[in-house]
């Protein structure tokens, strides 16, 4: 049974080491679910004195004003033999046997966080005391409730203290040790006011009455101690601590405890209550009660821990693993990211994801429609044919067939094909660009790295531009090739009517309508033939230069660039959203805490 308090002590220490002091809603808190005894009371009500009496040692800072400015988690460990000593969590290697130095260390450590400004801080100080004269017990000392700021403390300190104290006593798992001085009307007690607010049934409040020895002659606190003036579920406990004069004379704590026992045993007012009065008794009651509360809460703490571990692990999965700090690991991450992107991008092209089909649409619809719209009719109108022939013939009309004019008319017509070919190149380029954009958005792994995402996207688009340029040149060459060398076969097969059928040709006949129409129609037929050819060849060229290259070598240049980068540049490229990085490290720290708490509890529970 005794190990239960020790168990909670270990988990409490882990909480502080891993930054869980409760009160931070952004992360799950284990600290707040741990049962603890919290000491509350107005200033000079005797809080420090009660703690020291329970410990049997003189070790807390004293003075006027707000001395306790950080929570002090005081963990008492009963030992069988050996001298008393103390240890701080923040000084793990150091054993204090001189308790005056413990007091000084508490003061120094308080200032270390709060500075000289005398502010308060929620970061607890953990102090463990090992002694034969203590019971196993953990108590948290908090700043005393106060009404006015002194010593140049900010005005807000009054409210800040109340909020801090409240955040502790509000928790269902907190046992409230409410300290009130007997020489003051209980109705004005700050401790009881707060306790009643957060624990109206008085189920988890222990009322402690100090300074019984300082009451006016002829008065006593029987009404309070017997529970008549203020009802609590737990019996009230009266204590008599050292007076200021005792403190000044350094009266030994063990001597003070004996005197306290004698006080109750010999007091005519309290003799009948003597067996359940005094600080030693208080320590024993609290120890037992804390054990019982812990025991009752362990199952719910365990299920909370398991639930939180699942939640934190799920969140960490979503956030992704942290990136390596060495250049090799970073390069690996970069390549992994590229691979992930490439995988998604290929799915768009090869099917599996929609979008690649739009490329076929360009070849099947857009290109033929554009070719169909070309103004061959206008170019091969009788007027234009006549004009071209006349220009080509010059002063000497052609004799048999207008060879020169044929060439010019064909060249001119084929020139129009550049437009649709280039449009096909561009259309496919824009589709590919759109698919790159989609693939980047759809690659989950990239979401973490906005900088890298931008670089990858720029590199991919740059590569697509290069492919477009190659493709454009290639398609132009296809058209130029057709214009540059005509298929002789075709013209040889044409019926040679002009020469054979009209032996009496005149120059006028050479420019006659029938003749011109025939020439136009011959050219048009040839051009149509070439169009059919190019409607097949352009898609092949486009796929070869753009689509195939996008699949094969979209990131080749990028890889080459990355290979030349140094560790620092890689790290810069992989800079994550800082908020996300913070969140990940906070979550993984918290996860460590919950896991170690789970192991601690399992070890103790299995032991039983
Ligand atoms: P805190 O501000 O609540 O921590 O109060 P302290 O423990 O520092 O006590 C304030 C003053 O009251 C000190 O001078 C103590 O010696 C004195 N005091 C506390 N409890 C008792 C008591 O039971 N009897 C007497 N005579 N003095 C006490
Ligand atoms: Mg004090």
Coordinates of C-alpha atoms and ligand atoms in Angstrom, one line a residue:
X1 CA 0.0 0.0 0.0
X2 CA 2.7 2.4 0.9
X3 CA 4.1 2.4 -2.6
X4 CA 1.0 4.1 -4.0
X5 CA 2.1 7.5 -2.7
X6 CA 5.6 6.8 -4.0
X7 CA 4.0 5.9 -7.4
X8 CA 2.1 9.2 -7.6
X9 CA 5.3 11.0 -6.5
X10 CA 7.2 9.5 -9.4
X11 CA 4.5 10.5 -11.9
X12 CA 4.4 14.0 -10.4
X13 CA 8.1 14.4 -10.9
X14 CA 7.8 13.1 -14.5
X15 CA 5.1 15.7 -15.1
X16 CA 7.3 18.6 -14.0
X17 CA 10.3 17.3 -15.9
X18 CA 8.2 17.0 -19.1
X19 CA 6.5 20.4 -18.6
X20 CA 3.0 19.3 -17.5
X21 CA 1.9 21.7 -14.7
X22 CA -1.7 21.5 -15.7
X23 CA -3.6 24.6 -16.7
X24 CA -2.6 24.4 -20.4
X25 CA -5.6 23.4 -22.5
X26 CA -3.7 22.9 -25.7
X27 CA -2.3 19.6 -24.4
X28 CA -3.8 16.8 -22.3
X29 CA -2.7 17.1 -18.7
X30 CA -1.8 14.2 -16.4
X31 CA -0.8 16.5 -13.6
X32 CA -4.4 17.5 -13.0
X33 CA -5.6 14.0 -12.7
X34 CA -3.2 13.1 -9.9
X35 CA -4.6 13.1 -6.4
X36 CA -2.7 15.5 -4.1
X37 CA -3.0 17.4 -0.8
X38 CA -3.0 21.1 -1.3
X39 CA -2.4 23.6 1.5
X40 CA -4.5 26.8 1.3
X41 CA -5.0 29.7 3.7
X42 CA -4.6 33.4 4.1
X43 CA -1.2 35.0 4.8
X44 CA 0.2 34.2 8.2
X45 CA -2.6 31.7 8.9
X46 CA 0.2 29.2 9.8
X47 CA 0.6 27.2 6.5
X48 CA 4.3 27.0 6.6
X49 CA 4.2 26.2 10.3
X50 CA 1.8 23.3 9.7
X51 CA 3.9 21.9 6.9
X52 CA 7.1 22.1 9.1
X53 CA 5.3 20.5 12.0
X54 CA 4.2 17.6 9.8
X55 CA 7.7 17.2 8.5
X56 CA 9.3 17.8 11.9
X57 CA 11.9 20.1 10.3
X58 CA 12.5 23.7 9.9
X59 CA 13.1 24.4 6.2
X60 CA 10.6 26.8 4.7
X61 CA 11.4 30.4 3.8
X62 CA 9.9 32.9 6.1
X63 CA 9.4 36.7 6.0
X64 CA 6.9 39.3 5.4
X65 CA 5.0 39.7 2.1
X66 CA 4.4 36.8 -0.4
X67 CA 7.2 34.4 0.3
X68 CA 5.8 31.4 -1.5
X69 CA 5.6 32.4 -5.1
X70 CA 5.8 29.0 -6.8
X71 CA 4.0 25.8 -5.9
X72 CA 6.2 23.7 -3.6
X73 CA 5.5 20.0 -4.1
X74 CA 6.7 18.5 -0.8
X75 CA 7.1 14.8 -1.0
X76 CA 7.7 13.0 2.3
X77 CA 9.4 9.6 2.4
X78 CA 9.5 7.6 5.6
X79 CA 12.9 5.9 6.2
X80 CA 13.8 3.2 8.6
X81 CA 17.1 4.6 9.7
X82 CA 19.9 7.0 8.7
X83 CA 20.0 10.7 9.0
X84 CA 17.3 13.0 7.5
X85 CA 18.0 14.5 4.1
X86 CA 16.3 16.4 1.4
X87 CA 16.6 16.4 -2.4
X88 CA 15.4 18.8 -5.1
X89 CA 14.2 17.5 -8.5
X90 CA 16.2 20.3 -10.1
X91 CA 19.4 19.3 -8.3
X92 CA 19.2 15.5 -8.7
X93 CA 22.7 14.8 -7.5
X94 CA 22.7 16.8 -4.4
X95 CA 21.7 15.5 -0.9
X96 CA 20.9 18.3 1.6
X97 CA 21.4 17.4 5.2
X98 CA 21.5 21.0 6.4
X99 CA 17.9 22.2 6.3
X100 CA 18.9 25.9 6.5
X101 CA 20.4 25.3 3.0
X102 CA 17.1 23.7 1.9
X103 CA 15.4 27.0 2.8
X104 CA 17.9 29.0 0.9
X105 CA 17.6 26.8 -2.2
X106 CA 13.8 27.2 -2.2
X107 CA 14.3 30.9 -2.1
X108 CA 17.0 30.9 -4.9
X109 CA 15.1 28.5 -7.1
X110 CA 11.9 30.6 -6.7
X111 CA 13.8 33.7 -7.9
X112 CA 15.4 31.8 -10.7
X113 CA 12.0 31.5 -12.4
X114 CA 10.1 34.5 -11.1
X115 CA 13.1 36.9 -11.1
X116 CA 13.5 39.7 -8.7
X117 CA 10.2 41.1 -9.8
X118 CA 8.4 39.0 -7.1
X119 CA 6.0 37.6 -9.6
X120 CA 4.4 34.3 -9.1
X121 CA 4.9 31.3 -11.4
X122 CA 2.9 28.0 -11.8
X123 CA 6.1 26.0 -12.4
X124 CA 6.4 23.8 -9.3
X125 CA 9.5 23.2 -7.2
X126 CA 9.8 19.6 -6.1
X127 CA 11.3 18.8 -2.8
X128 CA 11.7 15.3 -1.3
X129 CA 12.4 14.8 2.4
X130 CA 13.6 11.5 3.7
X131 CA 13.2 11.0 7.4
X132 CA 12.3 8.6 10.2
X133 CA 10.0 11.2 11.6
X134 CA 7.6 11.6 8.6
X135 CA 4.8 9.6 7.2
X136 CA 4.6 9.0 3.4
X137 CA 2.7 12.0 2.2
X138 CA 2.8 14.6 -0.6
X139 CA 1.5 18.1 0.0
X140 CA 1.6 21.1 -2.2
X141 CA 2.2 24.5 -0.7
X142 CA 0.8 27.4 -2.6
X143 CA 1.2 31.2 -2.3
X144 CA -1.0 32.5 0.5
X145 CA -4.3 34.2 -0.4
X146 CA -3.8 37.9 0.0
X147 CA -5.8 41.1 -0.3
X148 CA -3.2 43.7 -1.3
X149 CA 0.0 43.7 -3.2
X150 CA 3.1 44.9 -1.3
X151 CA 6.8 45.3 -1.9
X152 CA 6.3 46.8 -5.3
X153 CA 4.5 43.7 -6.5
X154 CA 2.1 44.2 -9.4
X155 CA -1.5 44.8 -8.5
X156 CA -2.5 41.8 -10.5
X157 CA -0.7 39.5 -8.1
X158 CA -3.8 39.3 -5.8
X159 CA -5.9 37.9 -8.6
X160 CA -3.1 35.8 -10.0
X161 CA -2.6 34.0 -6.7
X162 CA -6.3 33.4 -6.3
X163 CA -6.5 31.9 -9.8
X164 CA -3.5 29.7 -9.2
X165 CA -4.9 28.4 -5.9
X166 CA -8.3 27.9 -7.4
X167 CA -6.9 25.9 -10.3
X168 CA -5.5 23.5 -7.8
X169 CA -8.4 23.2 -5.4
X170 CA -11.1 23.0 -8.1
X171 CA -9.9 19.5 -9.2
X172 CA -12.0 16.7 -7.9
X173 CA -8.8 14.8 -7.0
X174 CA -7.4 17.5 -4.7
X175 CA -7.6 17.1 -1.0
X176 CA -7.9 20.6 0.5
X177 CA -6.0 21.3 3.6
X178 CA -7.7 24.5 4.7
X179 CA -5.8 26.4 7.3
X180 CA -7.5 29.0 9.5
X181 CA -6.2 30.7 12.6
X182 CA -8.2 30.1 15.8
X183 CA -7.7 33.7 17.0
X184 CA -9.8 34.9 14.0
X185 CA -13.5 34.5 13.4
X186 CA -13.9 31.4 11.3
X187 CA -16.5 33.2 9.2
X188 CA -13.8 35.5 7.9
X189 CA -11.4 32.7 7.0
X190 CA -10.1 33.0 3.4
X191 CA -9.4 29.2 3.3
X192 CA -12.9 28.3 4.3
X193 CA -14.4 30.7 1.9
X194 CA -12.6 29.2 -1.1
X195 CA -13.0 25.6 0.2
X196 CA -16.8 26.0 0.5
X197 CA -16.9 27.4 -3.0
X198 CA -15.1 24.5 -4.7
X199 CA -16.2 21.7 -2.3
X200 CA -19.6 22.7 -1.0
X201 CA -20.3 19.3 0.6
X202 CA -17.0 19.4 2.4
X203 CA -16.1 15.9 1.2
X204 CA -12.5 16.6 0.3
X205 CA -11.8 19.5 2.7
X206 CA -9.7 19.0 5.9
X207 CA -10.2 21.9 8.3
X208 CA -7.1 22.8 10.3
X209 CA -7.3 25.3 13.1
X210 CA -3.9 26.9 14.1
X211 CA -2.9 29.2 16.9
X212 CA -5.2 27.7 19.5
X213 CA -2.7 28.9 22.1
X214 CA -3.2 32.5 21.0
X215 CA -6.9 32.7 21.7
X216 CA -8.2 35.2 24.2
X217 CA -8.3 34.0 27.7
X218 CA -11.6 32.5 28.5
X219 CA -12.5 31.6 24.9
X220 CA -11.9 28.3 23.1
X221 CA -12.5 26.7 19.7
X222 CA -14.6 23.7 20.8
X223 CA -17.5 24.8 18.6
X224 CA -15.3 24.7 15.6
X225 CA -13.3 21.6 16.5
X226 CA -16.4 19.6 17.2
X227 CA -17.9 20.7 13.9
X228 CA -20.7 22.8 15.2
X229 CA -19.8 26.2 13.8
X230 CA -18.7 24.9 10.4
X231 CA -19.7 21.5 9.1
X232 CA -17.3 19.4 7.2
X233 CA -17.5 15.7 6.3
X234 CA -14.1 15.2 7.9
X235 CA -13.3 16.1 11.5
X236 CA -11.6 19.3 12.2
X237 CA -8.0 19.1 13.5
X238 CA -6.5 21.7 15.9
X239 CA -2.7 22.3 16.0
X240 CA -0.3 24.4 18.1
X241 CA 2.7 25.5 16.1
X242 CA 5.8 27.3 17.3
X243 CA 5.2 30.9 18.1
X244 CA 7.3 33.6 16.5
X245 CA 9.3 33.8 19.8
X246 CA 10.0 30.0 19.5
X247 CA 11.2 30.5 16.0
X248 CA 13.4 33.3 17.0
X249 CA 14.9 31.0 19.7
X250 CA 15.2 28.2 17.1
X251 CA 13.1 25.8 19.3
X252 CA 13.7 22.3 17.9
X253 CA 10.8 21.0 15.9
X254 CA 10.7 17.6 17.7
X255 CA 10.6 19.5 21.0
X256 CA 7.8 21.6 19.6
X257 CA 5.8 18.5 18.6
X258 CA 6.2 17.1 22.2
X259 CA 5.0 20.4 23.6
X260 CA 2.0 20.4 21.3
X261 CA 1.1 16.9 22.5
X262 CA 1.4 18.1 26.1
X263 CA -0.7 21.1 25.3
X264 CA -3.7 19.0 24.2
X265 CA -3.3 16.4 26.9
X266 CA -3.3 19.0 29.6
X267 CA -5.8 21.5 28.3
X268 CA -9.1 21.3 30.2
X269 CA -10.8 22.5 27.0
X270 CA -9.4 20.0 24.5
X271 CA -8.4 17.1 26.7
X272 CA -11.3 15.0 25.4
X273 CA -10.3 15.6 21.8
X274 CA -6.5 15.0 22.4
X275 CA -6.3 11.8 20.5
X276 CA -7.3 13.4 17.3
X277 CA -5.5 16.7 17.6
X278 CA -2.0 17.9 16.7
X279 CA 0.3 17.9 13.7
X280 CA 1.5 14.4 14.0
X281 CA -2.0 13.1 14.0
X282 CA -2.8 15.4 11.0
X283 CA 0.1 13.9 9.1
X284 CA -1.1 10.4 9.7
X285 CA -4.7 11.2 8.8
X286 CA -3.6 12.9 5.5
X287 CA -1.3 10.1 4.6
X288 CA -4.0 7.5 5.1
X289 CA -6.6 9.5 3.3
X290 CA -4.3 10.2 0.3
X291 CA -3.5 6.5 0.0
X292 CA -7.2 5.7 -0.1
X293 CA -8.0 8.4 -2.7
X294 CA -5.1 7.2 -4.9
X295 CA -6.2 3.7 -4.6
X296 CA -9.7 4.5 -5.6
X297 CA -8.6 6.7 -8.5
X298 CA -6.0 4.4 -10.0
X299 CA -8.4 2.6 -12.4
X300 CA -9.8 5.9 -13.8
X301 CA -6.2 7.3 -14.0
X302 CA -5.2 4.2 -16.0
X303 CA -8.1 4.5 -18.4
X304 CA -7.4 8.2 -18.8
X305 CA -3.8 7.4 -19.6
X306 CA -4.6 4.8 -22.2
X307 CA -7.1 7.0 -23.9
X308 CA -4.7 9.9 -24.0
X309 CA -1.9 7.7 -25.4
X310 CA -4.2 6.6 -28.2
X311 CA -5.1 10.2 -28.9
X312 CA -1.6 11.5 -28.9
X313 CA -0.3 8.7 -31.1
X314 CA -3.1 9.4 -33.6
X315 CA -2.2 13.1 -33.6
X316 CA 1.5 12.3 -34.0
X317 CA 0.7 10.0 -37.0
X318 CA -1.2 12.9 -38.5
X319 CA 1.7 15.3 -37.9
X320 CA 4.3 12.9 -39.4
X321 CA 7.7 11.8 -38.1
X322 CA 10.3 14.4 -37.3
X323 CA 12.9 14.9 -40.0
X324 CA 16.5 13.8 -39.5
X325 CA 19.0 16.3 -38.4
X326 CA 21.9 15.0 -40.6
X327 CA 22.3 15.7 -44.3
X328 CA 22.1 12.1 -45.3
X329 CA 18.8 11.6 -43.5
X330 CA 17.5 14.9 -45.0
X331 CA 18.5 13.8 -48.5
X332 CA 16.7 10.6 -47.9
X333 CA 13.6 12.5 -46.8
X334 CA 13.7 14.7 -49.9
X335 CA 14.0 11.7 -52.2
X336 CA 11.1 10.0 -50.4
X337 CA 9.0 13.1 -50.9
X338 CA 9.9 13.2 -54.6
X339 CA 9.0 9.6 -54.9
X340 CA 5.7 10.1 -53.2
X341 CA 4.9 13.0 -55.5
X342 CA 6.0 11.0 -58.6
X343 CA 3.8 8.1 -57.6
X344 CA 0.7 10.3 -57.5
X345 CA 1.6 12.2 -60.7
X346 CA 2.1 9.0 -62.6
X347 CA -1.3 7.8 -61.4
X348 CA -2.8 10.8 -63.1
X349 CA -1.1 10.0 -66.4
X350 CA -1.4 6.3 -66.4
X351 CA -5.0 6.2 -65.1
X352 CA -6.1 5.5 -61.5
X353 CA -6.6 9.2 -61.1
X354 CA -8.7 11.3 -63.5
X355 CA -7.1 13.8 -65.7
X356 CA -4.8 12.0 -68.1
X357 CA -7.8 11.3 -70.4
X358 CA -7.9 15.0 -71.2
X359 CA -4.7 14.6 -73.2
X360 CA -6.4 12.1 -75.5
X361 CA -9.2 14.6 -75.9
X362 CA -6.7 17.1 -77.3
X363 CA -5.6 14.6 -80.0
X364 CA -9.0 13.2 -80.7
X365 CA -11.1 16.4 -80.8
X366 CA -9.2 19.6 -80.4
X367 CA -6.5 19.0 -83.0
X368 CA -8.8 17.7 -85.8
X369 CA -11.3 20.5 -85.1
X370 CA -8.6 23.1 -85.4
X371 CA -7.3 21.6 -88.6
X372 CA -10.8 21.5 -90.0
X373 CA -11.2 25.2 -89.4
X374 CA -8.1 26.2 -91.3
X375 CA -8.9 28.7 -94.2
X376 CA -7.7 26.5 -97.0
X377 CA -10.7 27.5 -99.1
X378 CA -9.8 31.1 -98.9
X379 CA -6.1 30.4 -99.6
X380 CA -7.1 28.2 -102.6
X381 CA -9.8 30.5 -104.0
X382 CA -9.6 31.2 -107.7
X383 CA -8.6 34.8 -107.1
X384 CA -5.7 33.8 -104.8
X385 CA -4.6 30.9 -107.0
X386 CA -4.6 33.3 -109.9
X387 CA -2.6 35.8 -108.0
X388 CA 0.0 33.3 -106.8
X389 CA 0.4 31.8 -110.3
X390 CA 0.8 35.2 -111.8
X391 CA 3.4 36.2 -109.2
X392 CA 5.2 32.9 -109.6
X393 CA 5.2 33.1 -113.4
X394 CA 6.4 36.6 -113.7
X395 CA 6.8 37.9 -117.2
X396 CA 7.0 34.4 -118.6
X397 CA 3.8 32.4 -118.1
X398 CA 4.3 28.8 -117.3
X399 CA 4.4 26.4 -120.2
X400 CA 3.0 23.1 -119.1
X401 CA 2.2 23.2 -115.3
X402 CA 2.7 26.1 -112.9
X403 CA 5.3 24.2 -110.8
X404 CA 6.5 27.2 -108.9
X405 CA 2.9 28.2 -108.1
X406 CA 2.1 24.7 -106.9
X407 CA 5.0 24.8 -104.5
X408 CA 4.0 28.3 -103.2
X409 CA 0.4 27.3 -102.8
X410 CA 1.2 24.1 -101.0
X411 CA 3.8 25.8 -98.8
X412 CA 1.4 28.6 -98.0
X413 CA -1.4 26.1 -97.1
X414 CA 0.9 23.9 -95.0
X415 CA 2.0 27.0 -93.1
X416 CA -1.4 27.1 -91.5
X417 CA -0.8 23.8 -89.9
X418 CA 1.7 25.3 -87.5
X419 CA -1.1 26.9 -85.5
X420 CA -3.1 23.7 -84.6
X421 CA 0.2 21.8 -84.0
X422 CA 1.4 24.4 -81.6
X423 CA -2.0 24.6 -80.0
X424 CA -1.9 20.9 -79.3
X425 CA 1.5 21.3 -77.8
X426 CA 0.3 24.1 -75.5
X427 CA -2.9 22.3 -74.6
X428 CA -1.0 19.2 -73.4
X429 CA 1.4 21.4 -71.6
X430 CA -1.3 23.1 -69.6
X431 CA -2.9 19.7 -68.8
X432 CA 0.4 18.4 -67.6
X433 CA 0.9 21.6 -65.5
X434 CA -2.5 21.2 -64.0
X435 CA -1.7 17.5 -63.2
X436 CA 1.5 18.5 -61.5
X437 CA -0.4 21.0 -59.4
X438 CA -3.0 18.4 -58.5
X439 CA -0.4 15.8 -57.7
X440 CA 1.4 18.2 -55.4
X441 CA -1.8 19.0 -53.5
X442 CA -2.7 15.4 -53.3
X443 CA 0.6 14.2 -51.9
X444 CA -0.1 14.2 -48.2
X445 CA 3.6 13.9 -47.3
X446 CA 4.3 17.3 -48.9
X447 CA 1.8 19.2 -46.8
X448 CA 4.3 19.5 -43.9
X449 CA 6.9 21.2 -46.0
X450 CA 5.6 24.3 -47.7
X451 CA 9.1 25.5 -48.8
X452 CA 10.0 22.1 -50.4
X453 CA 6.6 21.9 -52.0
X454 CA 7.1 25.3 -53.7
X455 CA 10.6 24.2 -54.9
X456 CA 9.4 20.9 -56.2
X457 CA 6.5 22.6 -58.0
X458 CA 8.8 25.2 -59.6
X459 CA 11.2 22.5 -60.7
X460 CA 8.5 20.4 -62.2
X461 CA 7.0 23.4 -64.1
X462 CA 10.4 24.3 -65.3
X463 CA 10.9 20.8 -66.7
X464 CA 7.5 21.0 -68.4
X465 CA 8.4 24.2 -70.1
X466 CA 11.5 22.6 -71.5
X467 CA 9.5 19.7 -72.8
X468 CA 7.1 22.1 -74.4
X469 CA 9.9 23.9 -76.2
X470 CA 11.3 20.6 -77.5
X471 CA 7.8 19.5 -78.5
X472 CA 7.1 22.8 -80.3
X473 CA 10.3 22.6 -82.3
X474 CA 9.7 19.0 -83.1
X475 CA 6.1 19.7 -84.4
X476 CA 7.3 22.7 -86.4
X477 CA 9.9 20.5 -88.0
X478 CA 7.2 18.0 -89.0
X479 CA 5.3 20.8 -90.7
X480 CA 8.4 22.2 -92.3
X481 CA 9.4 18.8 -93.5
X482 CA 6.2 18.5 -95.3
X483 CA 6.6 21.9 -96.8
X484 CA 10.2 21.3 -97.7
X485 CA 9.8 18.2 -99.8
X486 CA 6.6 17.3 -101.6
X487 CA 5.5 13.8 -102.4
X488 CA 6.3 13.5 -106.1
X489 CA 4.2 10.4 -106.5
X490 CA 1.1 12.3 -105.9
X491 CA 1.6 14.7 -108.7
X492 CA 2.7 12.1 -111.2
X493 CA -0.6 10.4 -110.8
X494 CA -2.6 13.5 -111.5
X495 CA -4.3 13.4 -115.0
X496 CA -2.3 15.7 -117.4
X497 CA -5.4 17.3 -118.9
X498 CA -4.0 20.7 -119.3
X499 CA -1.4 19.7 -121.8
X500 CA -3.2 17.0 -123.6
X501 CA -6.8 18.3 -123.9
X502 CA -6.1 21.9 -125.0
X503 CA -3.6 22.0 -127.8
X504 CA -4.5 25.6 -128.6
X505 CA -3.8 27.1 -125.3
X506 CA -3.5 30.7 -125.1
X507 CA -2.0 32.8 -122.3
X508 CA -5.5 33.7 -121.3
X509 CA -6.4 30.0 -121.0
X510 CA -3.6 29.6 -118.6
X511 CA -5.4 31.8 -116.2
X512 CA -8.8 30.5 -117.1
X513 CA -11.2 29.6 -114.3
X514 CA -11.4 25.9 -115.0
X515 CA -7.7 25.7 -115.0
X516 CA -7.3 27.6 -111.8
X517 CA -10.0 25.6 -110.1
X518 CA -8.3 22.4 -111.0
X519 CA -5.0 23.7 -109.6
X520 CA -6.7 24.7 -106.4
X521 CA -8.4 21.4 -106.1
X522 CA -5.2 19.5 -106.7
X523 CA -3.4 21.5 -104.1
X524 CA -6.3 21.1 -101.6
X525 CA -6.3 17.3 -102.1
X526 CA -2.6 17.2 -101.4
X527 CA -2.9 19.4 -98.4
X528 CA -5.7 17.2 -97.0
X529 CA -3.4 14.2 -97.4
X530 CA -0.7 16.0 -95.4
X531 CA -3.3 17.1 -92.8
X532 CA -4.3 13.5 -92.2
X533 CA -0.7 12.5 -91.8
X534 CA 0.0 15.3 -89.4
X535 CA -3.1 14.6 -87.3
X536 CA -1.4 11.3 -86.6
X537 CA 2.2 12.5 -86.4
X538 CA 1.6 15.5 -84.0
X539 CA 0.1 13.4 -81.2
X540 CA 3.1 11.0 -81.5
X541 CA 5.5 13.9 -81.3
X542 CA 3.7 15.5 -78.4
X543 CA 3.6 12.3 -76.4
X544 CA 7.2 11.6 -77.2
X545 CA 8.5 15.0 -76.2
X546 CA 6.1 16.0 -73.4
X547 CA 4.1 13.1 -71.9
X548 CA 6.7 10.5 -72.0
X549 CA 9.4 12.8 -70.7
X550 CA 7.2 14.0 -67.9
X551 CA 6.8 10.4 -66.8
X552 CA 10.5 9.7 -67.3
X553 CA 12.5 12.7 -66.4
X554 CA 10.3 15.3 -64.8
X555 CA 12.5 15.6 -61.7
X556 CA 15.9 14.7 -63.2
X557 CA 17.2 18.3 -63.1
X558 CA 15.8 18.7 -59.6
X559 CA 17.6 15.6 -58.4
X560 CA 20.8 16.9 -59.9
X561 CA 20.4 20.2 -58.2
X562 CA 19.6 18.6 -54.8
X563 CA 22.7 16.4 -55.1
X564 CA 24.8 19.5 -55.2
X565 CA 23.2 21.0 -52.1
X566 CA 24.8 21.1 -48.7
X567 CA 23.2 19.9 -45.4
X568 CA 22.2 23.4 -44.4
X569 CA 20.4 24.1 -47.7
X570 CA 18.6 20.8 -47.4
X571 CA 17.5 21.7 -43.9
X572 CA 16.3 25.0 -45.2
X573 CA 14.3 23.4 -47.9
X574 CA 12.7 21.0 -45.3
X575 CA 11.8 23.8 -42.9
X576 CA 8.4 22.9 -41.7
X577 CA 5.7 25.1 -40.5
X578 CA 7.2 26.2 -37.1
X579 CA 3.8 25.8 -35.4
X580 CA 3.6 22.3 -36.6
X581 CA 7.1 21.5 -35.4
X582 CA 6.3 22.9 -31.9
X583 CA 3.1 20.9 -31.7
X584 CA 4.9 17.7 -32.7
X585 CA 7.6 18.1 -30.1
X586 CA 5.0 19.0 -27.4
X587 CA 2.9 16.0 -28.3
X588 CA 5.8 13.6 -28.3
X589 CA 7.0 14.9 -24.9
X590 CA 3.6 14.5 -23.5
X591 CA 3.3 11.0 -25.0
X592 CA 6.6 10.1 -23.2
X593 CA 5.1 11.3 -20.0
X594 CA 1.9 9.2 -20.4
X595 CA 3.8 6.2 -21.4
X596 CA 6.2 6.4 -18.5
X597 CA 3.2 6.9 -16.1
X598 CA 1.5 3.9 -17.6
X599 CA 4.6 1.8 -17.0
X600 CA 5.0 3.1 -13.5
X601 CA 1.4 2.2 -12.7
X602 CA 1.5 -1.2 -14.3
X603 CA 4.7 -2.1 -12.3
X604 CA 3.0 -1.1 -9.0
X605 CA -0.4 -2.7 -9.8
X606 CA 1.2 -5.9 -11.0
X607 CA 3.2 -6.1 -7.9
X608 CA 0.1 -6.3 -5.8
Ligands
LIG1 P1 1.9 31.4 6.7 O1 2.1 32.8 6.1 O2 0.5 30.9 6.5 O3 2.9 30.4 6.1 O4 2.1 31.5 8.2 P2 3.4 31.1 9.1 O5 3.5 29.6 9.3 O6 4.6 31.7 8.6 O7 3.0 31.7 10.5 C1 2.8 33.1 10.7 C2 3.2 33.4 12.1 O8 2.3 32.8 13.0 C3 4.6 33.0 12.5 O9 5.2 33.9 13.3 C4 4.3 31.7 13.3 O10 5.3 31.5 14.4 C5 3.0 32.1 13.9 N1 2.2 30.9 14.2 C6 1.7 30.0 13.4 N2 1.0 29.0 14.0 C7 1.1 29.3 15.3 C8 0.5 28.7 16.4 O11 -0.2 27.7 16.3 N3 0.8 29.3 17.6 C9 1.5 30.4 17.7 N4 1.7 30.9 18.9 N5 2.0 31.0 16.7 C10 1.8 30.5 15.4
LIG2 MG1 4.3 30.7 4.5

